[in-house]
Tab-separated table of C-alpha atoms in Angstrom:
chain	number	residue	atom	x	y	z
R	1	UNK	CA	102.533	-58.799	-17.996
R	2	UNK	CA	99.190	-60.515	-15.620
R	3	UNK	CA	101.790	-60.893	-12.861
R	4	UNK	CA	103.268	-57.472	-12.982
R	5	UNK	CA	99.195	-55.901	-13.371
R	6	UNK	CA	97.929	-58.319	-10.838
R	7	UNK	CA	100.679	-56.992	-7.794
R	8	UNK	CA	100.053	-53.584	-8.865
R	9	UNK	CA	97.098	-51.910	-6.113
R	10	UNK	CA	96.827	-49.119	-7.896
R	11	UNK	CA	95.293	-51.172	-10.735
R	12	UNK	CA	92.670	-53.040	-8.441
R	13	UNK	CA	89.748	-49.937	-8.764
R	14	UNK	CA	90.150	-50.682	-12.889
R	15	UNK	CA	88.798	-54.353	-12.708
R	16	UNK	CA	87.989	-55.082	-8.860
R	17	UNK	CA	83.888	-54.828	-8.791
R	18	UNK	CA	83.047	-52.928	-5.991
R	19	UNK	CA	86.297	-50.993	-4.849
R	20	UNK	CA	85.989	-47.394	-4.048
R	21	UNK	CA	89.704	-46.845	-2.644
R	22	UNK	CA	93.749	-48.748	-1.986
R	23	UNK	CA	95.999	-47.593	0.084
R	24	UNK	CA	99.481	-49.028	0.403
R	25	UNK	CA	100.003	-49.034	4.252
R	26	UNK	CA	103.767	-50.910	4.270
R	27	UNK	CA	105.568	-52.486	1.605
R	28	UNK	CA	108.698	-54.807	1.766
R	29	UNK	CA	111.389	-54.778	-0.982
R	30	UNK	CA	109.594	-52.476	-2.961
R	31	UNK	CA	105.984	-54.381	-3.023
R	32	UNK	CA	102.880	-53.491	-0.972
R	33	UNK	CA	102.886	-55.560	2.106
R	34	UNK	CA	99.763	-54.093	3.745
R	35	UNK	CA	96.805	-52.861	1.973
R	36	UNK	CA	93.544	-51.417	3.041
R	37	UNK	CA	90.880	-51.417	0.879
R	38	UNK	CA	87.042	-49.720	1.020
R	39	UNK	CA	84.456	-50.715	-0.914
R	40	UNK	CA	81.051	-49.168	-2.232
R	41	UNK	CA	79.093	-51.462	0.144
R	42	UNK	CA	81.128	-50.180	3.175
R	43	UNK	CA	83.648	-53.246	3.663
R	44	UNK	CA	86.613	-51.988	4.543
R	45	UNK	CA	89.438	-54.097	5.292
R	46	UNK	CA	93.271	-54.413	5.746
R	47	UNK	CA	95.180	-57.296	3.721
R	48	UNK	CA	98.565	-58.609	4.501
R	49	UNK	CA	100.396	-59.684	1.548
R	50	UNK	CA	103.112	-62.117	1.008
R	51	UNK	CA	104.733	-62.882	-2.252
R	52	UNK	CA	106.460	-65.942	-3.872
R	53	UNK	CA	108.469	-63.926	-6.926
R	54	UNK	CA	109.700	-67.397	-8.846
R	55	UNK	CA	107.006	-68.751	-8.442
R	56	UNK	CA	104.859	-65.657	-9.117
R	57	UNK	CA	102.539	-66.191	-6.192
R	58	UNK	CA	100.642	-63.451	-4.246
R	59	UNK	CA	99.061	-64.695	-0.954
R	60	UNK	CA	96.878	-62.287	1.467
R	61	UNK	CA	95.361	-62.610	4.529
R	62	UNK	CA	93.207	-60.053	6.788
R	63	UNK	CA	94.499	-58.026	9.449
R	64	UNK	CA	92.159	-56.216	10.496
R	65	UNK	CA	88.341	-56.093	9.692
R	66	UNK	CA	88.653	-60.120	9.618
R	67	UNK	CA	84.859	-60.298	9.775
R	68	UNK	CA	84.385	-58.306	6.546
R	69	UNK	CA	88.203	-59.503	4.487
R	70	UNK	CA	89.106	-62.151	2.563
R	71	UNK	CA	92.013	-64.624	2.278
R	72	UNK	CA	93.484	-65.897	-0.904
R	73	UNK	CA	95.910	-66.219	-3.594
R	74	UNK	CA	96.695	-66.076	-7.027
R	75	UNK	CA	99.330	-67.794	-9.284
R	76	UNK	CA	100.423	-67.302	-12.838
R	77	UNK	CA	102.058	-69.850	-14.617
R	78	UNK	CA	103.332	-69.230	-18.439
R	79	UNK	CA	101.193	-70.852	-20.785
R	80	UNK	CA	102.101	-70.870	-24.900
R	81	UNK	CA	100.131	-67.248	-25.542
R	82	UNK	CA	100.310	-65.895	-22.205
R	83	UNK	CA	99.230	-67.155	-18.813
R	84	UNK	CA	97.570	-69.357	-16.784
R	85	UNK	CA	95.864	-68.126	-13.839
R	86	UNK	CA	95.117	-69.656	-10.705
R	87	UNK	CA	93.133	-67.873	-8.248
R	88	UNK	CA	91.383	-68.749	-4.193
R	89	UNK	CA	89.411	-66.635	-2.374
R	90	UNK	CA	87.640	-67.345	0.971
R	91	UNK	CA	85.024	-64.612	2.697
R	92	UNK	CA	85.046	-63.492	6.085
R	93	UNK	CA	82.255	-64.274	7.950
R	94	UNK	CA	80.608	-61.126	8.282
R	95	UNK	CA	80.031	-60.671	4.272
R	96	UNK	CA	76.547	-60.165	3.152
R	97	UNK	CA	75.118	-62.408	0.689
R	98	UNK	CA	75.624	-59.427	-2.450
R	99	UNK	CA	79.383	-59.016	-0.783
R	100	UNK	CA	80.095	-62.713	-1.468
R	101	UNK	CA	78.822	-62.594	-4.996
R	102	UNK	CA	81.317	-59.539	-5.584
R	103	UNK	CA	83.980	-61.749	-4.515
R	104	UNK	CA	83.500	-64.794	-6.550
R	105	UNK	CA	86.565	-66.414	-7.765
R	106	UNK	CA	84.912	-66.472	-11.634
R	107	UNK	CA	83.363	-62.829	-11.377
R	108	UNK	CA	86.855	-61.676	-10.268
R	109	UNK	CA	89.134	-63.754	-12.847
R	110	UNK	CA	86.607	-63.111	-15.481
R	111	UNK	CA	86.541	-59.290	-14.573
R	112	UNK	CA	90.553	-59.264	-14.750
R	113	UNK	CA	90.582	-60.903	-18.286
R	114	UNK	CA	88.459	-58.219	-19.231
R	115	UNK	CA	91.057	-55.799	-17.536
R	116	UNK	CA	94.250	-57.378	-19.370
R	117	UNK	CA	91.731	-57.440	-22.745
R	118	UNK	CA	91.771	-53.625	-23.295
């Protein structure tokens, strides 16, 4: 159930701090495979994703807006209960110091539990 929630975009504005719009540019097989996103704080950015299925991995990386994006991934692995999440995230250079903090590994996994809580 986190995998399937996680991959979904449409899902991002109901946990994602800070995200004022998605928009599925391509997908591949039937999963986004470019996304843009805007934020509240004006980032804007497009993400390219790639996806390991078995291995429920998601990996993204900018392409375009580098400055602003971010580059990451997230894995789930079953754990007795549920799941256990891994999750990187690296800022672009151009993010502000209050754009980091949105993009905190913790904030974001913490905000997601929250998310997967209700």
């Amino acid at each position: 159930m986190c995998w399937r929630m996680f991959i979904d975009v449409a899902a991002l504005t109901g946990w994602v701090p800070g995200i004022r719009r998605v928009e599925v540019i391509a997908k591949e097989k039937g999963l986004p495979a470019e996304v843009h996103f805007e934020f509240a704080s004006s980032l804007a950015y497009t993400l390219v994703y790639r996806y390991d299925l078995a291995q429920r991995v998601l990996a993204w990386e900018p392409k375009l807006g580098k400055r602003d994006a971010v580059t990451g991934f997230a894995r789930f692995d079953p754990a007795e209960g549920g799941a256990t999440m891994t999750y990187a995230l690296e800022d672009g250079d151009g993010r502000s110091v209050s754009e980091r903090a949105l993009g905190d590994p913790d904030v974001l996994v913490a905000a997601f539990v929250r998310f997967m809580s209700r």
